[in-house]
mmCIF file with all atom_site columns, C-alpha atoms in Angstrom:
data_model
loop_
_atom_site.group_PDB
_atom_site.id
_atom_site.type_symbol
_atom_site.label_atom_id
_atom_site.label_alt_id
_atom_site.label_comp_id
_atom_site.label_asym_id
_atom_site.label_entity_id
_atom_site.label_seq_id
_atom_site.pdbx_PDB_ins_code
_atom_site.Cartn_x
_atom_site.Cartn_y
_atom_site.Cartn_z
_atom_site.occupancy
_atom_site.B_iso_or_equiv
_atom_site.pdbx_formal_charge
_atom_site.auth_seq_id
_atom_site.auth_comp_id
_atom_site.auth_asym_id
_atom_site.auth_atom_id
_atom_site.pdbx_PDB_model_num
ATOM 1   C CA . MET A 1 1   ? 5.110   62.829 -18.972 1.00 0.00 ? 1   MET A CA 1
ATOM 2   C CA . THR A 1 2   ? 5.836   62.904 -15.296 1.00 0.00 ? 2   THR A CA 1
ATOM 3   C CA . ASP A 1 3   ? 3.404   60.160 -14.125 1.00 0.00 ? 3   ASP A CA 1
ATOM 4   C CA . GLN A 1 4   ? 5.469   57.331 -15.585 1.00 0.00 ? 4   GLN A CA 1
ATOM 5   C CA . THR A 1 5   ? 7.302   54.987 -13.313 1.00 0.00 ? 5   THR A CA 1
ATOM 6   C CA . GLU A 1 6   ? 11.009  54.417 -13.522 1.00 0.00 ? 6   GLU A CA 1
ATOM 7   C CA . ALA A 1 7   ? 12.164  51.322 -15.384 1.00 0.00 ? 7   ALA A CA 1
ATOM 8   C CA . GLY A 1 8   ? 12.096  48.229 -13.175 1.00 0.00 ? 8   GLY A CA 1
ATOM 9   C CA . GLU A 1 9   ? 9.665   49.571 -10.601 1.00 0.00 ? 9   GLU A CA 1
ATOM 10  C CA . ILE A 1 10  ? 6.882   47.075 -9.876  1.00 0.00 ? 10  ILE A CA 1
ATOM 11  C CA . LEU A 1 11  ? 3.389   48.270 -9.217  1.00 0.00 ? 11  LEU A CA 1
ATOM 12  C CA . SER A 1 12  ? 1.310   46.345 -6.691  1.00 0.00 ? 12  SER A CA 1
ATOM 13  C CA . ALA A 1 13  ? -2.008  46.609 -4.958  1.00 0.00 ? 13  ALA A CA 1
ATOM 14  C CA . PRO A 1 14  ? -3.093  44.681 -1.844  1.00 0.00 ? 14  PRO A CA 1
ATOM 15  C CA . LEU A 1 15  ? -5.804  42.084 -2.323  1.00 0.00 ? 15  LEU A CA 1
ATOM 16  C CA . ILE A 1 16  ? -7.576  40.624 0.669   1.00 0.00 ? 16  ILE A CA 1
ATOM 17  C CA . ILE A 1 17  ? -9.819  37.620 0.227   1.00 0.00 ? 17  ILE A CA 1
ATOM 18  C CA . GLU A 1 18  ? -12.191 37.021 3.144   1.00 0.00 ? 18  GLU A CA 1
ATOM 19  C CA . TYR A 1 19  ? -14.751 34.391 3.957   1.00 0.00 ? 19  TYR A CA 1
ATOM 20  C CA . PRO A 1 20  ? -16.954 36.111 6.509   1.00 0.00 ? 20  PRO A CA 1
ATOM 21  C CA . PHE A 1 21  ? -18.737 33.016 7.750   1.00 0.00 ? 21  PHE A CA 1
ATOM 22  C CA . LYS A 1 22  ? -18.073 30.090 10.023  1.00 0.00 ? 22  LYS A CA 1
ATOM 23  C CA . ARG A 1 23  ? -18.735 26.463 9.274   1.00 0.00 ? 23  ARG A CA 1
ATOM 24  C CA . THR A 1 24  ? -19.783 24.078 11.996  1.00 0.00 ? 24  THR A CA 1
ATOM 25  C CA . THR A 1 25  ? -18.570 20.505 11.961  1.00 0.00 ? 25  THR A CA 1
ATOM 26  C CA . GLY A 1 26  ? -22.024 19.071 12.499  1.00 0.00 ? 26  GLY A CA 1
ATOM 27  C CA . PRO A 1 27  ? -23.071 16.190 14.792  1.00 0.00 ? 27  PRO A CA 1
ATOM 28  C CA . ILE A 1 28  ? -20.989 13.429 13.152  1.00 0.00 ? 28  ILE A CA 1
ATOM 29  C CA . ILE A 1 29  ? -17.604 15.057 12.473  1.00 0.00 ? 29  ILE A CA 1
ATOM 30  C CA . GLY A 1 30  ? -18.068 17.155 15.643  1.00 0.00 ? 30  GLY A CA 1
ATOM 31  C CA . ALA A 1 31  ? -18.453 13.972 17.664  1.00 0.00 ? 31  ALA A CA 1
ATOM 32  C CA . PHE A 1 32  ? -15.280 12.547 16.115  1.00 0.00 ? 32  PHE A CA 1
ATOM 33  C CA . LEU A 1 33  ? -13.298 15.686 16.916  1.00 0.00 ? 33  LEU A CA 1
ATOM 34  C CA . THR A 1 34  ? -14.705 15.871 20.425  1.00 0.00 ? 34  THR A CA 1
ATOM 35  C CA . GLY A 1 35  ? -13.767 12.238 20.893  1.00 0.00 ? 35  GLY A CA 1
ATOM 36  C CA . LEU A 1 36  ? -10.195 12.963 19.840  1.00 0.00 ? 36  LEU A CA 1
ATOM 37  C CA . ARG A 1 37  ? -10.041 15.718 22.466  1.00 0.00 ? 37  ARG A CA 1
ATOM 38  C CA . GLU A 1 38  ? -11.229 13.212 25.072  1.00 0.00 ? 38  GLU A CA 1
ATOM 39  C CA . GLN A 1 39  ? -8.877  10.396 23.786  1.00 0.00 ? 39  GLN A CA 1
ATOM 40  C CA . VAL A 1 40  ? -11.724 8.371  22.278  1.00 0.00 ? 40  VAL A CA 1
ATOM 41  C CA . LEU A 1 41  ? -12.082 7.176  18.689  1.00 0.00 ? 41  LEU A CA 1
ATOM 42  C CA . VAL A 1 42  ? -15.586 7.001  17.210  1.00 0.00 ? 42  VAL A CA 1
ATOM 43  C CA . GLY A 1 43  ? -16.947 5.816  13.896  1.00 0.00 ? 43  GLY A CA 1
ATOM 44  C CA . SER A 1 44  ? -20.316 5.838  12.205  1.00 0.00 ? 44  SER A CA 1
ATOM 45  C CA . LYS A 1 45  ? -22.324 2.689  11.573  1.00 0.00 ? 45  LYS A CA 1
ATOM 46  C CA . ALA A 1 46  ? -23.346 2.250  7.925   1.00 0.00 ? 46  ALA A CA 1
ATOM 47  C CA . GLU A 1 47  ? -26.678 0.732  6.900   1.00 0.00 ? 47  GLU A CA 1
ATOM 48  C CA . ASP A 1 48  ? -24.957 -2.603 6.150   1.00 0.00 ? 48  ASP A CA 1
ATOM 49  C CA . GLY A 1 49  ? -23.423 -2.650 9.677   1.00 0.00 ? 49  GLY A CA 1
ATOM 50  C CA . ARG A 1 50  ? -19.912 -1.621 8.698   1.00 0.00 ? 50  ARG A CA 1
ATOM 51  C CA . VAL A 1 51  ? -18.191 0.891  11.013  1.00 0.00 ? 51  VAL A CA 1
ATOM 52  C CA . ILE A 1 52  ? -16.513 3.760  9.188   1.00 0.00 ? 52  ILE A CA 1
ATOM 53  C CA . VAL A 1 53  ? -13.599 5.626  10.774  1.00 0.00 ? 53  VAL A CA 1
ATOM 54  C CA . PRO A 1 54  ? -13.268 8.576  10.663  1.00 0.00 ? 54  PRO A CA 1
ATOM 55  C CA . PRO A 1 55  ? -17.074 8.672  10.666  1.00 0.00 ? 55  PRO A CA 1
ATOM 56  C CA . ALA A 1 56  ? -18.997 9.498  7.505   1.00 0.00 ? 56  ALA A CA 1
ATOM 57  C CA . GLU A 1 57  ? -22.087 11.673 7.488   1.00 0.00 ? 57  GLU A CA 1
ATOM 58  C CA . PHE A 1 58  ? -23.662 9.707  4.620   1.00 0.00 ? 58  PHE A CA 1
ATOM 59  C CA . ASP A 1 59  ? -23.781 6.018  3.807   1.00 0.00 ? 59  ASP A CA 1
ATOM 60  C CA . PRO A 1 60  ? -21.258 5.407  1.007   1.00 0.00 ? 60  PRO A CA 1
ATOM 61  C CA . VAL A 1 61  ? -23.591 2.956  -0.739  1.00 0.00 ? 61  VAL A CA 1
ATOM 62  C CA . SER A 1 62  ? -27.079 4.469  -0.358  1.00 0.00 ? 62  SER A CA 1
ATOM 63  C CA . GLY A 1 63  ? -26.231 8.114  0.327   1.00 0.00 ? 63  GLY A CA 1
ATOM 64  C CA . ASN A 1 64  ? -28.604 8.153  3.300   1.00 0.00 ? 64  ASN A CA 1
ATOM 65  C CA . ASP A 1 65  ? -27.751 10.055 6.498   1.00 0.00 ? 65  ASP A CA 1
ATOM 66  C CA . LEU A 1 66  ? -25.775 8.132  9.110   1.00 0.00 ? 66  LEU A CA 1
ATOM 67  C CA . THR A 1 67  ? -26.570 8.985  12.701  1.00 0.00 ? 67  THR A CA 1
ATOM 68  C CA . GLU A 1 68  ? -25.373 6.051  14.795  1.00 0.00 ? 68  GLU A CA 1
ATOM 69  C CA . LEU A 1 69  ? -21.930 6.538  16.345  1.00 0.00 ? 69  LEU A CA 1
ATOM 70  C CA . VAL A 1 70  ? -19.895 3.760  17.949  1.00 0.00 ? 70  VAL A CA 1
ATOM 71  C CA . GLU A 1 71  ? -16.671 3.813  19.924  1.00 0.00 ? 71  GLU A CA 1
ATOM 72  C CA . VAL A 1 72  ? -13.774 1.894  18.376  1.00 0.00 ? 72  VAL A CA 1
ATOM 73  C CA . GLY A 1 73  ? -10.156 1.084  19.273  1.00 0.00 ? 73  GLY A CA 1
ATOM 74  C CA . PRO A 1 74  ? -8.114  2.795  20.485  1.00 0.00 ? 74  PRO A CA 1
ATOM 75  C CA . GLU A 1 75  ? -5.732  0.028  19.418  1.00 0.00 ? 75  GLU A CA 1
ATOM 76  C CA . GLY A 1 76  ? -5.814  -1.285 15.909  1.00 0.00 ? 76  GLY A CA 1
ATOM 77  C CA . VAL A 1 77  ? -4.022  -3.146 13.109  1.00 0.00 ? 77  VAL A CA 1
ATOM 78  C CA . ILE A 1 78  ? -1.810  -1.826 10.323  1.00 0.00 ? 78  ILE A CA 1
ATOM 79  C CA . THR A 1 79  ? -3.407  -2.595 6.960   1.00 0.00 ? 79  THR A CA 1
ATOM 80  C CA . THR A 1 80  ? -0.637  -1.039 4.821   1.00 0.00 ? 80  THR A CA 1
ATOM 81  C CA . TRP A 1 81  ? 2.285   1.282  5.309   1.00 0.00 ? 81  TRP A CA 1
ATOM 82  C CA . ALA A 1 82  ? 5.070   3.312  3.648   1.00 0.00 ? 82  ALA A CA 1
ATOM 83  C CA . TRP A 1 83  ? 8.425   4.154  5.224   1.00 0.00 ? 83  TRP A CA 1
ATOM 84  C CA . VAL A 1 84  ? 9.711   7.768  5.184   1.00 0.00 ? 84  VAL A CA 1
ATOM 85  C CA . THR A 1 85  ? 13.522  7.752  5.335   1.00 0.00 ? 85  THR A CA 1
ATOM 86  C CA . ALA A 1 86  ? 14.064  11.530 5.287   1.00 0.00 ? 86  ALA A CA 1
ATOM 87  C CA . PRO A 1 87  ? 11.214  13.487 6.888   1.00 0.00 ? 87  PRO A CA 1
ATOM 88  C CA . HIS A 1 88  ? 10.843  17.108 5.888   1.00 0.00 ? 88  HIS A CA 1
ATOM 89  C CA . ALA A 1 89  ? 9.631   20.101 7.888   1.00 0.00 ? 89  ALA A CA 1
ATOM 90  C CA . LYS A 1 90  ? 5.933   19.476 7.290   1.00 0.00 ? 90  LYS A CA 1
ATOM 91  C CA . HIS A 1 91  ? 6.005   15.848 8.429   1.00 0.00 ? 91  HIS A CA 1
ATOM 92  C CA . PRO A 1 92  ? 4.637   15.054 11.895  1.00 0.00 ? 92  PRO A CA 1
ATOM 93  C CA . LEU A 1 93  ? 7.887   13.406 13.127  1.00 0.00 ? 93  LEU A CA 1
ATOM 94  C CA . ASP A 1 94  ? 11.506  14.489 12.831  1.00 0.00 ? 94  ASP A CA 1
ATOM 95  C CA . ASP A 1 95  ? 13.032  11.002 12.663  1.00 0.00 ? 95  ASP A CA 1
ATOM 96  C CA . PRO A 1 96  ? 12.306  8.353  9.992   1.00 0.00 ? 96  PRO A CA 1
ATOM 97  C CA . PHE A 1 97  ? 8.789   6.999  10.429  1.00 0.00 ? 97  PHE A CA 1
ATOM 98  C CA . ALA A 1 98  ? 6.022   5.109  8.607   1.00 0.00 ? 98  ALA A CA 1
ATOM 99  C CA . TRP A 1 99  ? 2.792   6.438  7.230   1.00 0.00 ? 99  TRP A CA 1
ATOM 100 C CA . ILE A 1 100 ? 0.225   3.784  8.121   1.00 0.00 ? 100 ILE A CA 1
ATOM 101 C CA . LEU A 1 101 ? -3.354  2.966  7.429   1.00 0.00 ? 101 LEU A CA 1
ATOM 102 C CA . VAL A 1 102 ? -4.584  1.617  10.751  1.00 0.00 ? 102 VAL A CA 1
ATOM 103 C CA . LYS A 1 103 ? -7.932  -0.127 11.203  1.00 0.00 ? 103 LYS A CA 1
ATOM 104 C CA . PRO A 1 104 ? -8.999  0.499  14.808  1.00 0.00 ? 104 PRO A CA 1
ATOM 105 C CA . ASP A 1 105 ? -10.465 -2.466 16.673  1.00 0.00 ? 105 ASP A CA 1
ATOM 106 C CA . GLY A 1 106 ? -14.188 -2.592 15.897  1.00 0.00 ? 106 GLY A CA 1
ATOM 107 C CA . ALA A 1 107 ? -13.860 -0.588 12.665  1.00 0.00 ? 107 ALA A CA 1
ATOM 108 C CA . ASP A 1 108 ? -14.192 -1.840 9.133   1.00 0.00 ? 108 ASP A CA 1
ATOM 109 C CA . THR A 1 109 ? -12.211 0.972  7.461   1.00 0.00 ? 109 THR A CA 1
ATOM 110 C CA . PRO A 1 110 ? -8.703  2.257  8.162   1.00 0.00 ? 110 PRO A CA 1
ATOM 111 C CA . MET A 1 111 ? -7.515  5.766  8.969   1.00 0.00 ? 111 MET A CA 1
ATOM 112 C CA . LEU A 1 112 ? -4.217  7.453  8.178   1.00 0.00 ? 112 LEU A CA 1
ATOM 113 C CA . GLY A 1 113 ? -1.582  8.087  10.806  1.00 0.00 ? 113 GLY A CA 1
ATOM 114 C CA . ALA A 1 114 ? 2.143   8.393  11.447  1.00 0.00 ? 114 ALA A CA 1
ATOM 115 C CA . LEU A 1 115 ? 3.871   5.470  13.166  1.00 0.00 ? 115 LEU A CA 1
ATOM 116 C CA . LYS A 1 116 ? 6.942   6.133  15.315  1.00 0.00 ? 116 LYS A CA 1
ATOM 117 C CA . ALA A 1 117 ? 9.107   2.997  15.028  1.00 0.00 ? 117 ALA A CA 1
ATOM 118 C CA . ASP A 1 118 ? 12.765  2.192  15.616  1.00 0.00 ? 118 ASP A CA 1
ATOM 119 C CA . SER A 1 119 ? 13.354  1.031  12.069  1.00 0.00 ? 119 SER A CA 1
ATOM 120 C CA . ILE A 1 120 ? 11.705  -0.092 8.831   1.00 0.00 ? 120 ILE A CA 1
ATOM 121 C CA . ASP A 1 121 ? 12.256  -3.685 9.996   1.00 0.00 ? 121 ASP A CA 1
ATOM 122 C CA . ALA A 1 122 ? 9.975   -3.128 12.979  1.00 0.00 ? 122 ALA A CA 1
ATOM 123 C CA . VAL A 1 123 ? 6.964   -2.280 10.800  1.00 0.00 ? 123 VAL A CA 1
ATOM 124 C CA . ALA A 1 124 ? 4.719   -4.944 9.300   1.00 0.00 ? 124 ALA A CA 1
ATOM 125 C CA . THR A 1 125 ? 1.237   -5.224 7.866   1.00 0.00 ? 125 THR A CA 1
ATOM 126 C CA . GLY A 1 126 ? -0.895  -6.827 10.571  1.00 0.00 ? 126 GLY A CA 1
ATOM 127 C CA . ALA A 1 127 ? 1.113   -5.370 13.446  1.00 0.00 ? 127 ALA A CA 1
ATOM 128 C CA . ARG A 1 128 ? -0.882  -3.957 16.318  1.00 0.00 ? 128 ARG A CA 1
ATOM 129 C CA . VAL A 1 129 ? -0.587  -0.278 17.151  1.00 0.00 ? 129 VAL A CA 1
ATOM 130 C CA . LYS A 1 130 ? -1.990  2.234  19.627  1.00 0.00 ? 130 LYS A CA 1
ATOM 131 C CA . PRO A 1 131 ? -2.267  6.013  19.531  1.00 0.00 ? 131 PRO A CA 1
ATOM 132 C CA . VAL A 1 132 ? -0.026  8.402  21.456  1.00 0.00 ? 132 VAL A CA 1
ATOM 133 C CA . TRP A 1 133 ? -2.155  11.358 22.359  1.00 0.00 ? 133 TRP A CA 1
ATOM 134 C CA . ALA A 1 134 ? -0.922  14.948 22.244  1.00 0.00 ? 134 ALA A CA 1
ATOM 135 C CA . ASP A 1 135 ? -0.354  16.540 25.652  1.00 0.00 ? 135 ASP A CA 1
ATOM 136 C CA . GLU A 1 136 ? -2.742  19.377 24.802  1.00 0.00 ? 136 GLU A CA 1
ATOM 137 C CA . ARG A 1 137 ? -5.758  18.346 22.761  1.00 0.00 ? 137 ARG A CA 1
ATOM 138 C CA . GLU A 1 138 ? -8.247  20.652 21.077  1.00 0.00 ? 138 GLU A CA 1
ATOM 139 C CA . GLY A 1 139 ? -10.488 18.485 18.933  1.00 0.00 ? 139 GLY A CA 1
ATOM 140 C CA . HIS A 1 140 ? -8.247  18.159 15.878  1.00 0.00 ? 140 HIS A CA 1
ATOM 141 C CA . ILE A 1 141 ? -6.764  15.132 14.040  1.00 0.00 ? 141 ILE A CA 1
ATOM 142 C CA . ASP A 1 142 ? -3.379  16.218 15.445  1.00 0.00 ? 142 ASP A CA 1
ATOM 143 C CA . ASP A 1 143 ? -4.704  15.213 18.900  1.00 0.00 ? 143 ASP A CA 1
ATOM 144 C CA . ILE A 1 144 ? -3.260  11.844 17.877  1.00 0.00 ? 144 ILE A CA 1
ATOM 145 C CA . ALA A 1 145 ? 0.434   12.866 17.955  1.00 0.00 ? 145 ALA A CA 1
ATOM 146 C CA . HIS A 1 146 ? 1.435   9.548  16.349  1.00 0.00 ? 146 HIS A CA 1
ATOM 147 C CA . TRP A 1 147 ? 0.979   5.806  16.661  1.00 0.00 ? 147 TRP A CA 1
ATOM 148 C CA . VAL A 1 148 ? 3.349   3.229  18.261  1.00 0.00 ? 148 VAL A CA 1
ATOM 149 C CA . LEU A 1 149 ? 3.639   -0.528 18.009  1.00 0.00 ? 149 LEU A CA 1
ATOM 150 C CA . VAL A 1 150 ? 2.064   -2.542 20.784  1.00 0.00 ? 150 VAL A CA 1
ATOM 151 C CA . GLU A 1 151 ? 4.584   -4.848 22.475  1.00 0.00 ? 151 GLU A CA 1
ATOM 152 C CA . GLY A 1 152 ? 4.341   -8.370 21.051  1.00 0.00 ? 152 GLY A CA 1
ATOM 153 C CA . GLY A 1 153 ? 1.441   -7.161 18.925  1.00 0.00 ? 153 GLY A CA 1
ATOM 154 C CA . ALA A 1 154 ? 0.976   -9.281 15.836  1.00 0.00 ? 154 ALA A CA 1
ATOM 155 C CA . ALA A 1 155 ? -2.592  -9.539 14.643  1.00 0.00 ? 155 ALA A CA 1
#
């Protein structure tokens, strides 16, 4: 038998998985991403009047379509946080930082972000923060490079 492989040789075959279609973001998420590119935060207004950020396409209670967008922030308040003492390569900041849930002014729900702060002692629930925008923005959540504390900003 001459068609046998030598001991230890590994057989392989390339496999390419493709998704030959494009998905649009739609009018709600598209508006949020466009807003990020333009340094504006937007949320959607739910049927009960709450403002959801990032905006939702459907009311979380009734399931009905949400179409009304409202501008919020850009400053906001930390609702909760967790300190990262040793960031790794996939984190947004190289130095220790805090993951925060920040509720932008005018919003009723918080959004996730990274807070650049001097130390864990500088971070507090209720502290006011503002976004630091990326130099080059393209309509992506990374258009907010990180958040920083607002001077003298207790809620």
